[in-house]
Structures are given as structure tokens and as C-alpha cells.
Coordinates of C-alpha atoms in Angstrom, one line a residue:
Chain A
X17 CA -34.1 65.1 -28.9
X18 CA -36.6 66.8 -31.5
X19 CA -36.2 66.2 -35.2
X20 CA -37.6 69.0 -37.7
X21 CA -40.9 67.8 -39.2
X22 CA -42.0 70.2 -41.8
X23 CA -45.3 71.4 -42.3
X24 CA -45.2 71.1 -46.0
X25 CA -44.4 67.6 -46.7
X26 CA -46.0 64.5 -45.6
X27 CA -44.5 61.4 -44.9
X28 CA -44.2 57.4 -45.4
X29 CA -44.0 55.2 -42.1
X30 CA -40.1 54.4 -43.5
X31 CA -39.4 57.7 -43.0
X32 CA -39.6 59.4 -46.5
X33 CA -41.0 62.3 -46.9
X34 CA -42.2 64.5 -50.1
X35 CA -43.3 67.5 -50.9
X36 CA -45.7 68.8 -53.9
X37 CA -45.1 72.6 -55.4
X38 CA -46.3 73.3 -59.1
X39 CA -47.3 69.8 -60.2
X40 CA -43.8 68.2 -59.4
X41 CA -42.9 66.2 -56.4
X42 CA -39.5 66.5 -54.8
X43 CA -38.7 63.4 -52.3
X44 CA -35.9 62.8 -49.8
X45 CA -35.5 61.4 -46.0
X46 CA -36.6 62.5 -43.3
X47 CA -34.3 64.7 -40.3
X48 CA -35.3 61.5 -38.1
X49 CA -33.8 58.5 -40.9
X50 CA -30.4 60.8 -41.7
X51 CA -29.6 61.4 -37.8
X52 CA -30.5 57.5 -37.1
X53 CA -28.2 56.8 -40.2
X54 CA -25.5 58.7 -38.8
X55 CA -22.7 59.6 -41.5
X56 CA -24.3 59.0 -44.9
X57 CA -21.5 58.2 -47.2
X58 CA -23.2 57.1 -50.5
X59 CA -26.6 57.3 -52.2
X60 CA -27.8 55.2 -54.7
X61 CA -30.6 56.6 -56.9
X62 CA -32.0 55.6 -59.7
X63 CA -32.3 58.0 -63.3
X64 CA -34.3 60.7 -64.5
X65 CA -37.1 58.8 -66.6
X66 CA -37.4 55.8 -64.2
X67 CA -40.8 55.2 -63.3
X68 CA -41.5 54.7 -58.7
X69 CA -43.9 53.0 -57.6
X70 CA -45.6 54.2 -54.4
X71 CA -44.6 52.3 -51.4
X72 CA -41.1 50.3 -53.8
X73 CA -37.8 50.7 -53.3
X74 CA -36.0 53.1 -55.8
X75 CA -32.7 53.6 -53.7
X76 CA -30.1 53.0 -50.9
X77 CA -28.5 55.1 -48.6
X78 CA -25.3 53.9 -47.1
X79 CA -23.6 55.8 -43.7
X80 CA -20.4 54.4 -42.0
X81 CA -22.4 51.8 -40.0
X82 CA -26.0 50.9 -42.2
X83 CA -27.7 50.6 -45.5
X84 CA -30.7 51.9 -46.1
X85 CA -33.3 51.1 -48.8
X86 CA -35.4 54.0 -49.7
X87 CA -39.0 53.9 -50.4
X88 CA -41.2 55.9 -52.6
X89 CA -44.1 58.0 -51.1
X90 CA -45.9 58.5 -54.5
X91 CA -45.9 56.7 -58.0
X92 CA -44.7 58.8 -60.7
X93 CA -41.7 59.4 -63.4
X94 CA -38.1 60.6 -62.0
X95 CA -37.8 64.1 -63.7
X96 CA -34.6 64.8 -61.7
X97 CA -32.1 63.0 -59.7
X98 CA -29.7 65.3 -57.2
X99 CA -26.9 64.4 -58.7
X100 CA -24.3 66.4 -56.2
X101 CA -25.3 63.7 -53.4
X102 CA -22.4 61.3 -55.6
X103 CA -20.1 63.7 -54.6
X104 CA -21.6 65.3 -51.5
X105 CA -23.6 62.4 -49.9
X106 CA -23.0 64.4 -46.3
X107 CA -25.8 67.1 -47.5
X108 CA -28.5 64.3 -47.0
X109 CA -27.3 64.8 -42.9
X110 CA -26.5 68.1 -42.9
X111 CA -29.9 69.6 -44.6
X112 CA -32.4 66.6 -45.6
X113 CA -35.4 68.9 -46.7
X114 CA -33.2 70.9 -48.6
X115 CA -29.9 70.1 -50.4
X116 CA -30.0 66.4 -49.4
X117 CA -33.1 65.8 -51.7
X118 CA -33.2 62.7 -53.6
X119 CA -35.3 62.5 -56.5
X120 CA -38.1 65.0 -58.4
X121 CA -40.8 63.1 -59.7
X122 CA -43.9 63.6 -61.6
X123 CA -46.8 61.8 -59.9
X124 CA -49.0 59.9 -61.4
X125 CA -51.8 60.5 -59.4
X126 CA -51.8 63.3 -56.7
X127 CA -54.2 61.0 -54.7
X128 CA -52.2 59.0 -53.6
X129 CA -51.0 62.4 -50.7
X130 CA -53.9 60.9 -48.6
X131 CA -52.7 57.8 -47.8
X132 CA -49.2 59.5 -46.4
X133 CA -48.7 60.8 -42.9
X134 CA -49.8 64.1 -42.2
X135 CA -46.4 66.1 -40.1
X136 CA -48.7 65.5 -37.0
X137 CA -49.1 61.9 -37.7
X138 CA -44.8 61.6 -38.3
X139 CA -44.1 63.5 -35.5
X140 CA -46.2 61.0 -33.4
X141 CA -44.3 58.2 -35.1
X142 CA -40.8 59.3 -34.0
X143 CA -41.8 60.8 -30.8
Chain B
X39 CA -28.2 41.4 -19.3
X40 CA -25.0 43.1 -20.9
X41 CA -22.4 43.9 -18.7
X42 CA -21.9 47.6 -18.4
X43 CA -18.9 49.8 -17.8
X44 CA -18.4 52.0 -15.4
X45 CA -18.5 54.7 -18.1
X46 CA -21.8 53.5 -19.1
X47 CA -24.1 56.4 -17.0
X48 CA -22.2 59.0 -18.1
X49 CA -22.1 58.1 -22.1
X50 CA -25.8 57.9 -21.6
X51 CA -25.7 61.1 -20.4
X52 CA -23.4 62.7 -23.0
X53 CA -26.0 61.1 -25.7
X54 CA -24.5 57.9 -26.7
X55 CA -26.0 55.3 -28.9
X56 CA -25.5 52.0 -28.2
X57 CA -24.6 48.6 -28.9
X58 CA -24.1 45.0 -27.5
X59 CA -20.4 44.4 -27.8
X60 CA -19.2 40.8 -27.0
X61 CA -22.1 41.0 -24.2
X62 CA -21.3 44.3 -23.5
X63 CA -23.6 47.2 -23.8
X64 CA -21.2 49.5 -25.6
X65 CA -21.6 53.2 -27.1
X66 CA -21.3 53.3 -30.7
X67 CA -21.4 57.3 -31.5
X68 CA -21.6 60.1 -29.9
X69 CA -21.7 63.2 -31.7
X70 CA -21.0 61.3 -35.3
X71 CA -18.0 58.6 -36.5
X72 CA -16.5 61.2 -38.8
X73 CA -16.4 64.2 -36.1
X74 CA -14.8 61.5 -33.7
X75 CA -12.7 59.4 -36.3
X76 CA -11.0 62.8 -37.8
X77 CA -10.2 64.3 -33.9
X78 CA -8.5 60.9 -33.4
X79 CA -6.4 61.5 -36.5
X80 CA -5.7 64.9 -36.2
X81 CA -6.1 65.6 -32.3
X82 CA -6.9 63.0 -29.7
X83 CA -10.0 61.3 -28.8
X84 CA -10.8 59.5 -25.5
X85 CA -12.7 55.8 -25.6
X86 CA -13.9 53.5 -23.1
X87 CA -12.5 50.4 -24.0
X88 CA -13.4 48.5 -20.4
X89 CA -14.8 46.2 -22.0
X90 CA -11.6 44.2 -23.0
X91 CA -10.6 41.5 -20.6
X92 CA -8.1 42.1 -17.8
X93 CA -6.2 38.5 -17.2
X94 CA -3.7 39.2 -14.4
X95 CA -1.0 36.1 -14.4
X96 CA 1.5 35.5 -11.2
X97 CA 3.6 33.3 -9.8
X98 CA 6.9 31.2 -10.4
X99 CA 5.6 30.0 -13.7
X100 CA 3.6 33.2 -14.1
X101 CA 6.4 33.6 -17.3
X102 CA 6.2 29.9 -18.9
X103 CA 2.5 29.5 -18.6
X104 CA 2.0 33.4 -21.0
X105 CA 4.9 32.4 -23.0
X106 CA 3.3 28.3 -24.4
X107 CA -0.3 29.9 -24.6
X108 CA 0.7 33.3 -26.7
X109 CA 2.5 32.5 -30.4
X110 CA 5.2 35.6 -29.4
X111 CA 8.1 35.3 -27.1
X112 CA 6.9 36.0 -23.1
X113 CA 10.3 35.4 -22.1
X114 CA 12.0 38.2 -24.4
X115 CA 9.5 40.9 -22.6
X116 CA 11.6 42.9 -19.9
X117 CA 9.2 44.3 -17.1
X118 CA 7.5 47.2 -18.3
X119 CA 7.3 46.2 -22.1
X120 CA 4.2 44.5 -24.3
X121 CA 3.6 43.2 -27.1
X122 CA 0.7 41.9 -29.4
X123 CA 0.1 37.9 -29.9
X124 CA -2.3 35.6 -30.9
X125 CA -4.2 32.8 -28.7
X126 CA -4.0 29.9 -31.0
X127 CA -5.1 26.3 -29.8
X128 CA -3.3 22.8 -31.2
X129 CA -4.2 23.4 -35.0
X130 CA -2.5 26.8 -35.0
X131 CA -6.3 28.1 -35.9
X132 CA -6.5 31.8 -33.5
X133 CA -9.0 31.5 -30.6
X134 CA -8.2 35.7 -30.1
X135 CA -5.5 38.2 -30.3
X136 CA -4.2 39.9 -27.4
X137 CA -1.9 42.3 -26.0
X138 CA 0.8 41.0 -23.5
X139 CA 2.2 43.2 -20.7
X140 CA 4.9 42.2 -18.4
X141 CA 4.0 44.5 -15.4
X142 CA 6.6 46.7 -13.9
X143 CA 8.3 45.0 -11.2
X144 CA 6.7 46.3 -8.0
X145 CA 3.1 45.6 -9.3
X146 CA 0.9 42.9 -8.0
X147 CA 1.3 40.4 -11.0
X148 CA 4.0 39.4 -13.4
X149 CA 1.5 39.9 -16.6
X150 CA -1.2 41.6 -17.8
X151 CA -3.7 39.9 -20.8
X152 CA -5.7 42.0 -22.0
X153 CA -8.3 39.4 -24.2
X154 CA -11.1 41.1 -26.5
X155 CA -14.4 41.8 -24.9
X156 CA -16.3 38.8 -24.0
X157 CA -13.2 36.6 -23.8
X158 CA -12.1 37.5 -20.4
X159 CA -13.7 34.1 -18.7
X160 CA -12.4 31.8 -21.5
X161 CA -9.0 33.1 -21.4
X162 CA -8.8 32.6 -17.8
X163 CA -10.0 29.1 -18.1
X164 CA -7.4 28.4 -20.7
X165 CA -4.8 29.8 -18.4
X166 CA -6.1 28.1 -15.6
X167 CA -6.3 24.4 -17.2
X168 CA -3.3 24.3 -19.0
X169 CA -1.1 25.2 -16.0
X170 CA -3.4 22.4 -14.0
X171 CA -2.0 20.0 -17.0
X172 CA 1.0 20.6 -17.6
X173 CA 1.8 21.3 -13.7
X174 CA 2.8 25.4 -14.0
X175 CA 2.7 27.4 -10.8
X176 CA 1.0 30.4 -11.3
X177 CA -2.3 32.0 -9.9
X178 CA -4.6 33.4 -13.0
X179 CA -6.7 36.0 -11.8
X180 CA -9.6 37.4 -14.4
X181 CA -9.9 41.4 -12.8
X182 CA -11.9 42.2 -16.4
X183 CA -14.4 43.5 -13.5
X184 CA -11.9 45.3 -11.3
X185 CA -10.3 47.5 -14.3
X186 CA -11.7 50.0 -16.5
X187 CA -9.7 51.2 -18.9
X188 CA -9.9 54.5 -21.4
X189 CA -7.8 54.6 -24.7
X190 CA -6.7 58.3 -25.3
X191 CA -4.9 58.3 -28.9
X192 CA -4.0 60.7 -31.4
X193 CA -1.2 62.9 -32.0
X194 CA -1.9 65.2 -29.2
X195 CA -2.4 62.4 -26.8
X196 CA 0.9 62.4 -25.0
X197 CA 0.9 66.2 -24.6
X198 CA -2.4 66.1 -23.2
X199 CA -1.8 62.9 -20.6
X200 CA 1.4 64.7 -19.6
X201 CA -0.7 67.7 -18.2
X202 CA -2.7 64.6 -15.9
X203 CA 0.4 62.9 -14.9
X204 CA 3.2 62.2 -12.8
X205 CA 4.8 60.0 -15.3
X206 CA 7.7 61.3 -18.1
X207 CA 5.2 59.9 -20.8
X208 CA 7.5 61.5 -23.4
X209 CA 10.4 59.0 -22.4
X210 CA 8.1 55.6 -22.9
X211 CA 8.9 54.1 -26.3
X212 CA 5.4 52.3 -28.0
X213 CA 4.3 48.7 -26.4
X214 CA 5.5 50.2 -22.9
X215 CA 4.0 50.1 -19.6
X216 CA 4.4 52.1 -16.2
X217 CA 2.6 52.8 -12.9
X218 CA 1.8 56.3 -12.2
X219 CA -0.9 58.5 -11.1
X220 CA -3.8 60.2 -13.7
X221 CA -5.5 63.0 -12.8
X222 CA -4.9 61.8 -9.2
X223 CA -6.1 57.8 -9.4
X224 CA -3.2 55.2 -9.4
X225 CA -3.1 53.8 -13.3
X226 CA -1.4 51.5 -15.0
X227 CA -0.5 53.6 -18.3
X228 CA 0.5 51.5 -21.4
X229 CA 1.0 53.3 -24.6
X230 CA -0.6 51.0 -26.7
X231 CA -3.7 51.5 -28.5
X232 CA -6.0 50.1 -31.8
X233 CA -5.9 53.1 -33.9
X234 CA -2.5 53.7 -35.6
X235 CA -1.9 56.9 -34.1
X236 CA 0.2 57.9 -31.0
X237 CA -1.8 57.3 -27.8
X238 CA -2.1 55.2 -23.9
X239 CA -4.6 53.3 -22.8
X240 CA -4.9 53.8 -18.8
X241 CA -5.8 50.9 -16.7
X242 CA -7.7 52.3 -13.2
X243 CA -9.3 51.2 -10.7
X244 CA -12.9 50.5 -11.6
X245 CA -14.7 53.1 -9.3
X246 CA -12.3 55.4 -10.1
X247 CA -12.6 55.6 -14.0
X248 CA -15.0 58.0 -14.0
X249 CA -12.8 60.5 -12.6
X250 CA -10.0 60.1 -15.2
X251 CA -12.6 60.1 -17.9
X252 CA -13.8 63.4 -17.3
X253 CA -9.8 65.0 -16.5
X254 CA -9.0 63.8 -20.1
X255 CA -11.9 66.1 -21.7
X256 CA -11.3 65.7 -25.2
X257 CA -14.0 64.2 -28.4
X258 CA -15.4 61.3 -26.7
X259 CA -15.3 58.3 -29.7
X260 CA -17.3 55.0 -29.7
X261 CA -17.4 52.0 -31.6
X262 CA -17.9 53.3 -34.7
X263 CA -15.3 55.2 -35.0
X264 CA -13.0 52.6 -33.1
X265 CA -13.9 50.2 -36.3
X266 CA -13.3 52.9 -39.1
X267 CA -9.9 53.4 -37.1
X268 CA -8.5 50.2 -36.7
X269 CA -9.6 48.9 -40.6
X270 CA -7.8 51.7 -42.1
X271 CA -4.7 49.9 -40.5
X272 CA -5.6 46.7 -41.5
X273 CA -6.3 45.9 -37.5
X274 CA -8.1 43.0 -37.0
X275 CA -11.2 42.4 -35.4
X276 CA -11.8 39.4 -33.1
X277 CA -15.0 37.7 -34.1
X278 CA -15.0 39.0 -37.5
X279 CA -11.9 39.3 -39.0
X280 CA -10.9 35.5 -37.7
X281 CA -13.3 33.1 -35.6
X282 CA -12.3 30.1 -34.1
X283 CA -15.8 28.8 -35.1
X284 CA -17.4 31.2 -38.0
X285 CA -13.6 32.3 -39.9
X286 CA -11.6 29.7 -38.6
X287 CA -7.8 31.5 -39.3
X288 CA -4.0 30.7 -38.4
X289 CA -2.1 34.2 -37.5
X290 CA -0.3 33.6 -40.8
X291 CA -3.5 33.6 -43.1
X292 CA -4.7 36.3 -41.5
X293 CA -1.2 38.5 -41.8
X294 CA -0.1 38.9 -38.9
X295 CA 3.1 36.4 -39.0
X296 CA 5.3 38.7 -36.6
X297 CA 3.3 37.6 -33.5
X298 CA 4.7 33.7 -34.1
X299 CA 8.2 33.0 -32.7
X300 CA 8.5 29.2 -34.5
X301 CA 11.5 29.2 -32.2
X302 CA 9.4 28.9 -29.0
X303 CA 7.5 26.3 -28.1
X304 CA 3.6 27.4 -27.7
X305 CA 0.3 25.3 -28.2
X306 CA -0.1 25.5 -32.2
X307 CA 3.7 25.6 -33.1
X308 CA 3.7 22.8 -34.9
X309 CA 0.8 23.5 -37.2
X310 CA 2.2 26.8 -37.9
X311 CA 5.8 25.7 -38.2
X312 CA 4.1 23.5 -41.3
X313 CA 2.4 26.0 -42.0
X314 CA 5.2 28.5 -42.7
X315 CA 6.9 25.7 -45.0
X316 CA 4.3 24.9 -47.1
X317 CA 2.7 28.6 -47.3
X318 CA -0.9 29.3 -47.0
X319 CA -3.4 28.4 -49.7
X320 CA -5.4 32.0 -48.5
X321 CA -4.1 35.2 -46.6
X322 CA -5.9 38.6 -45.7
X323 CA -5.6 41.0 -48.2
X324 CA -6.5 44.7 -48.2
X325 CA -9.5 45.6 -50.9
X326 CA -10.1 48.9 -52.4
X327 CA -13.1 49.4 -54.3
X328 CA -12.5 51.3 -57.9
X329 CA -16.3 51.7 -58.6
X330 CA -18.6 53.7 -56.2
X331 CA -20.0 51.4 -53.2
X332 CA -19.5 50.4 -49.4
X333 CA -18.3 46.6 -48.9
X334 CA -19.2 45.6 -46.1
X335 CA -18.9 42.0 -44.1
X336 CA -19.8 39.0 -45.6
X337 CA -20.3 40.2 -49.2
X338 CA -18.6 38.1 -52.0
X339 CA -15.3 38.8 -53.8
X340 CA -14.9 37.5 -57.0
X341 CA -12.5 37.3 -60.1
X342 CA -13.3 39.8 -63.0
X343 CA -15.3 36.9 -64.7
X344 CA -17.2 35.9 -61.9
X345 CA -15.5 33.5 -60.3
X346 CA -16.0 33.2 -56.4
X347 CA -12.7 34.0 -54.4
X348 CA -14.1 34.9 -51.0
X349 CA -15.7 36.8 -49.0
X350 CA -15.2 40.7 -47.2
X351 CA -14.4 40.0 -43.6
X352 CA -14.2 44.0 -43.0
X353 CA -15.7 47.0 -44.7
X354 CA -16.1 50.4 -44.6
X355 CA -16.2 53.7 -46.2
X356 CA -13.1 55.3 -44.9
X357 CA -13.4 58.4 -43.1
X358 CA -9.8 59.4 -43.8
X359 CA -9.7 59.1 -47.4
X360 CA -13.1 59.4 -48.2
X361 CA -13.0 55.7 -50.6
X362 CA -14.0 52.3 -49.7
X363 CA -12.0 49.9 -48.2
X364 CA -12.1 46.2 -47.1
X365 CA -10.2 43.1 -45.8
X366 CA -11.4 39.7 -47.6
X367 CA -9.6 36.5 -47.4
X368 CA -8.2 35.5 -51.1
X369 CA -6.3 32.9 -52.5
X370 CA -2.4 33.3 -52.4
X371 CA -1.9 34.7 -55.6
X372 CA -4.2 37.1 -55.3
X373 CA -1.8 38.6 -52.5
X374 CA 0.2 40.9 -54.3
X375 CA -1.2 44.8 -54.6
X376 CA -3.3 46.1 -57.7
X377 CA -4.7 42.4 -59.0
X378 CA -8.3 43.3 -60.1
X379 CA -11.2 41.2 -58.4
X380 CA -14.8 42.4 -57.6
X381 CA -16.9 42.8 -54.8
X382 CA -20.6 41.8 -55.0
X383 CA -22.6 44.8 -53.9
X384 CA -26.2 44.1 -53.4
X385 CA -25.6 41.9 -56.2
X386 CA -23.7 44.4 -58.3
X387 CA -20.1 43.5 -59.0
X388 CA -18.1 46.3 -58.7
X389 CA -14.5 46.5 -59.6
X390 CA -11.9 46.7 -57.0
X391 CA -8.3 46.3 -56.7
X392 CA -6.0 44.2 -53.9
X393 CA -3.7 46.4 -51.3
X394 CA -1.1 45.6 -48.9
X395 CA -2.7 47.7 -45.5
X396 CA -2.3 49.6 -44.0
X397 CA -4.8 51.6 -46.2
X398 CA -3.4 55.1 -44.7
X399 CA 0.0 56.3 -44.6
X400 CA 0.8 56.1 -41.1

């Protein structure tokens, strides 16, 4: 089975991913975590002005059968929380890069990109 | 090494992910536990439930022996009927639930057991040693490994069973059982199942249950959505739900008091009989959660001020309604519907309210 890896994020080792476009960060989980999840059924995330903490937990995802903590690729203040996941927790399977994000944050120091998992690196992970 | 089913090659091939199941290597999912939960409640799905135990009893006492080591009445089963009991040992406490057949008469065996997975052997051995005590003549024989058997339920389930059989499946009332042929392979076909909805569960010959698997081609479920099935019933699960060493229960605690017949005598009787007069000081109650969150097993109940009631035995998010649900054993008066408790998520006490399951209306 082949998971989409997109060339425009890079990735923590727990499966996170995030991607930077005009100074803000948008995180979620990867195609990989949400099909080894299985049927997500609630998200916990935390609220826009929050501060993460590269590498910390800021949330849980819940399917039918596990809970996940999730795990923050780069430090920086929540600017915006994807709220229609409380009511729509199936668009974390159904598109993770997309619809299923979890959190936009502001990062603290763009820097920190280099210590992530370039899509190669991920893709050798889950292989 | 986990025993595997015959079923096992080709759920690896259709994709499965596994599990160990009471030493069973069992598939959990295939395609995902809401696609296979919803075909079960709206259409019919097809699981591989070999893994339960298959306890074959026979003989004069074949009758007496079932009927002191189950809490319901053996001897008011008619050939061809079943019914579900608990295993319970001297202190009333359950060791397993079970299904009952009496076989139809011109089968090899006067009943069938059918003990949850990984309970096949000690099951046997109970038989066995108990008719060694207490003298009974009957031969126990444990065919767990002979049988494999495939659960089809749902509403369509009898139509699509009477396209693959002999049988008038239409004319069997619930709890029956009958020989006929499937798809060609001599079965035993019970309709009985875990799920709530209308369905059989075919008992073929081992090396034939691929065959009958693949003539019955409908949404292949696993364990997953077995679980999200059975809890929106308020189905038990053996080893979770009650353990004779972990969640040590009586069948009345844990709510299922129509299994005991107090007016037979059976291994436990007297410890329930007391039991029943002095009522129990806790009893299984349904849980559904008011704030957002999954229970799941083992997290803490509590009352609104914090004080600890119990514990969630079962949890889930159910597929069906789309809320959470739980079983938890509480104190007595905490039995009646729509008392206000909480459940201890990841430390967080969320408000919930008690139910009488099942959770669905079925």
C-alpha cells in the first residue's frame, strides 16, 4: 500500500507533518497516522493563542479502536484551530493534507524546518 | 504462536489488519469499522468467528452434565433450539458466557457449546471433570479445531443465505438450529449471532470454510466492528466485560439475570439464589457521555463531585449514533436511566448520564 507523501511539507518521526506558505504554518497528520488510526471519531486541539512547543503534545486524535497524542513539528502561537473537525472528525481520514488540518501556527523560529524529515526521509520511514 | 483460522490466508489477502484474540490471530478491519459496522446494520456483513470454541457433549448424561454446568435450563431445550447462559463456578462469579445448542436429532452429539475464543480447552476440562465427579455418562469432545464458523447478520442475511441453501431459513424462529447444505458444504446453521440484527452463524467443516466464505460475498467485518456491534446492545464481552480473575462478576451484576433458572440445580445456584434475595451492591449499567470524548476501558466513573464509583468496562464511539457510549459497573442506585455521573477522560471529567442498553433501538 502507498500513502501520499507531499512534496511540500516535511515531517516529524510521529507522523505530523506541516507545511509553511506566507509566514504561517498549517499542521496536521500524516495519510500514513489517519489510515493506521482507522475511523477518527474525535480531535482534541488546543485554542487559537496557545503557544506549541516543537516536539510536545498539543492534541489527541481518537478513532473507533486508538488514541492518539499529537505532536508539534515547530514551536510557535496557534493562530487557527479547524474547528469543523468537532463536527466532522472523518475529514482528518478522508483528506489529511487538506480539510483534516489541525492547527495554523505562527512559528517562532522557521529553523527549526531542518531538523524535520524531508518527504524522502518520511517516505523511507513508512516504507 | 496464535492459532489461525482457516479464513486466515484469505483475510490477509483481502488486506486485513490484525490482532491476537484470546490466542487467536484475528482480523480487526478490513476496509474500515464504520464501512463494515453500517453494512451490518443496514445490509449484512460476513465474519469469521472460528475462533469461538466448539464443545460437542454426548451421551446418556450428555443432557444433565450441560444443564448443572450452564445457569439456564438444558433440559427445557427441544432438539434444534439454543439458548445463551453463563459458565459460573461455586460462588456464582462467571468463568464465560456461552451459547447452548441442543443438536437436531440425527446429528452426531446431543449439544453444541460454543465457549469464547480461547476457552475451548478449559471448557472441556470443566466438562470433562465434573462428569468424572459426580459420575455423568457422557463423552466431551472439544472440535474448536474441526469447525470453522462464519457469522452472516444483518437484515438482508436470511434472504441472502436462502439463495446458498437447501434449508427454509425463513421458517427458523431466533436461537434455532438445523443441518443443511451452504453453498454445497454440509453446515450446521444456527440463527444466532452477537450483533442485534437478524443473522446465522454456519458451523462447517474446517477445510471447507473457505468455500462458504467466498459464496456468501458480502462486506467482510472484523473485530472492530464486531465490538462497536455487540456494545451498542449492551453485549458482553468475555475477558472484559466480566473476568473470573481481573472483573470478577455474577450473571446478575453484570445484567444478564434471564440466563439463571434458580429453579435448576447448577454449580453457583446457591450463591446466586442469595444473591437474588439480597440484591446486588453493583450491576452493569449503560453510560452515555453528555460532553464530547471516547470512554474507553478501564477509565474511572465518578459522581458529579468526584467521588469514585467505578470503572468503564466497555467503550466506544458508536458508529450508529455517532455519540459515545459505555458499560461501567456502578453502585445499585445508580441503576436507574438519566442519574448524572462522570467519566475521567485523560483526566478530564466529563459529564455523562446512566442508560438501560440496549443503546440502539433494536
Amino acid at each position: 500500500m502507498s500513502f501520499d507523501v507531499p512534496d511540500d511539507c516535511r515531517y516529524l518521526e510521529s507522523h505530523e507533518w506541516v507545511r509553511i506558505a506566507d509566514g504561517t504554518a498549517t499542521v496536521g497528520i500524516s495519510d500514513f497516522a489517519q489510515d493506521e488510526l482507522g475511523d477518527v471519531v474525535f480531535v482534541e486541539l488546543p485554542a487559537a493563542g496557545d503557544e506549541l512547543s516543537k516536539d510536545e503534545d498539543f492534541g489527541v486524535v481518537e478513532s473507533i479502536k486508538a488514541v492518539s497524542d499529537v505532536y508539534a513539528p515547530i514551536s510557535g502561537t496557534v493562530t487557527a484551530v479547524n474547528e469543523v473537525l468537532t463536527e466532522e472528525p472523518e475529514l482528518l481520514n478522508e483528506d489529511p493534507y487538506g480539510e483534516g488540518w489541525l492547527v495554523e501556527v505562527e512559528p517562532a523560529d522557521e529553523g527549526e524546518l531542518d531538523d524535520l524529515l524531508s518527504p524522502e526521509a518520511y517516505r523511507d520511514q513508512i516504507e | 504462536m496464535s492459532r489461525e483460522t482457516p479464513l486466515h490466508a484469505a483475510h490477509h489477502a483481502a488486506g486485513a489488519t490484525f490482532t491476537d484474540f484470546g490466542g487467536w490471530d484475528m482480523p480487526v478491519e478490513f476496509d474500515s469499522i464504520r464501512t463494515e459496522h453500517a453494512a451490518v446494520r443496514e445490509e449484512c456483513g460476513r465474519f469469521d468467528v472460528s475462533h469461538m470454541g466448539e464443545v460437542v457433549v454426548s451421551g446418556p448424561d450428555a443432557e444433565g452434565l450441560t444443564q448443572r454446568l450452564t445457569t439456564n435450563d438444558a433440559t427445557a431445550l427441544d432438539p434444534g433450539e439454543a439458548h445463551y447462559a453463563a459458565i459460573t463456578r461455586e460462588d456464582g462469579v462467571m468463568l464465560d458466557d456461552t451459547v447452548v445448542y441442543r443438536l437436531p436429532e440425527a446429528t452426531d452429539g446431543e449439544f453444541l457449546v460454543v465457549p469464547n475464543a480461547g476457552h475451548d480447552e478449559e471448557t472441556t476440562d470443566r466438562w470433562r471433570e465434573y462428569a468424572d465427579e459426580q459420575g455423568f455418562d457422557a463423552t466431551v469432545d472439544n472440535r474448536t479445531a474441526e469447525y470453522g464458523l462464519i457469522a452472516l447478520q444483518g437484515p438482508d442475511a436470511p434472504d441472502l443465505l436462502a439463495e446458498e441453501t437447501d434449508l427454509d431459513v425463513d421458517d427458523m424462529g431466533r436461537f434455532e438450529v438445523a443441518e443443511g447444505a451452504v453453498a454445497g458444504v454440509d453446515a450446521l446453521v444456527a440463527t444466532t449471532g452477537y450483533t442485534g440484527e437478524a443473522g446465522v452463524e454456519l458451523f462447517v467443516p474446517w477445510d471447507e470454510t473457505e468455500a462458504v466464505w467466498e459464496a456468501v460475498d458480502v462486506q467482510r467485518c472484523g473485530l472492530g466492528a464486531r465490538d462497536t456491534l455487540r456494545l451498542e446492545m449492551g453485549f458482553l464481552l468475555s475477558g472484559q466485560d466480566f473476568d473470573p480473575e481481573d472483573e470478577s462478576r455474577t450473571p446478575y451484576e453484570a445484567g444478564i439475570d434471564f440466563t439463571v433458572k434458580l429453579d435448576t440445580e447448577f454449580v453457583g445456584r446457591d450463591a446466586l439464589e442469595q444473591q437474588y434475595e439480597e440484591g446486588t451492591d453493583e450491576e452493569l449499567v449503560g453510560l452515555e457521555l453528555i460532553d464530547r470524548g471516547v470512554p474507553r476501558e478501564g477509565y474511572e466513573v465518578t459522581t458529579p463531585d468526584g467521588e469514585h464509583l467505578g470503572h468503564v468496562t466497555s467503550g466506544t464511539m458508536s458508529p450508529t449514533l455517532g455519540d459515545p457510549i459505555a458499560l461501567a459497573y456502578l453502585p445499585a442506585e445508580y441503576t436507574t436511566p438519566d442519574e448524572l455521573v462522570r467519566v475521567v477522560v485523560r483526566g478530564e471529567p466529563k459529564k455523562a448520564r446512566t442508560s438501560v442498553p440496549p443503546f440502539i433501538d433494536r
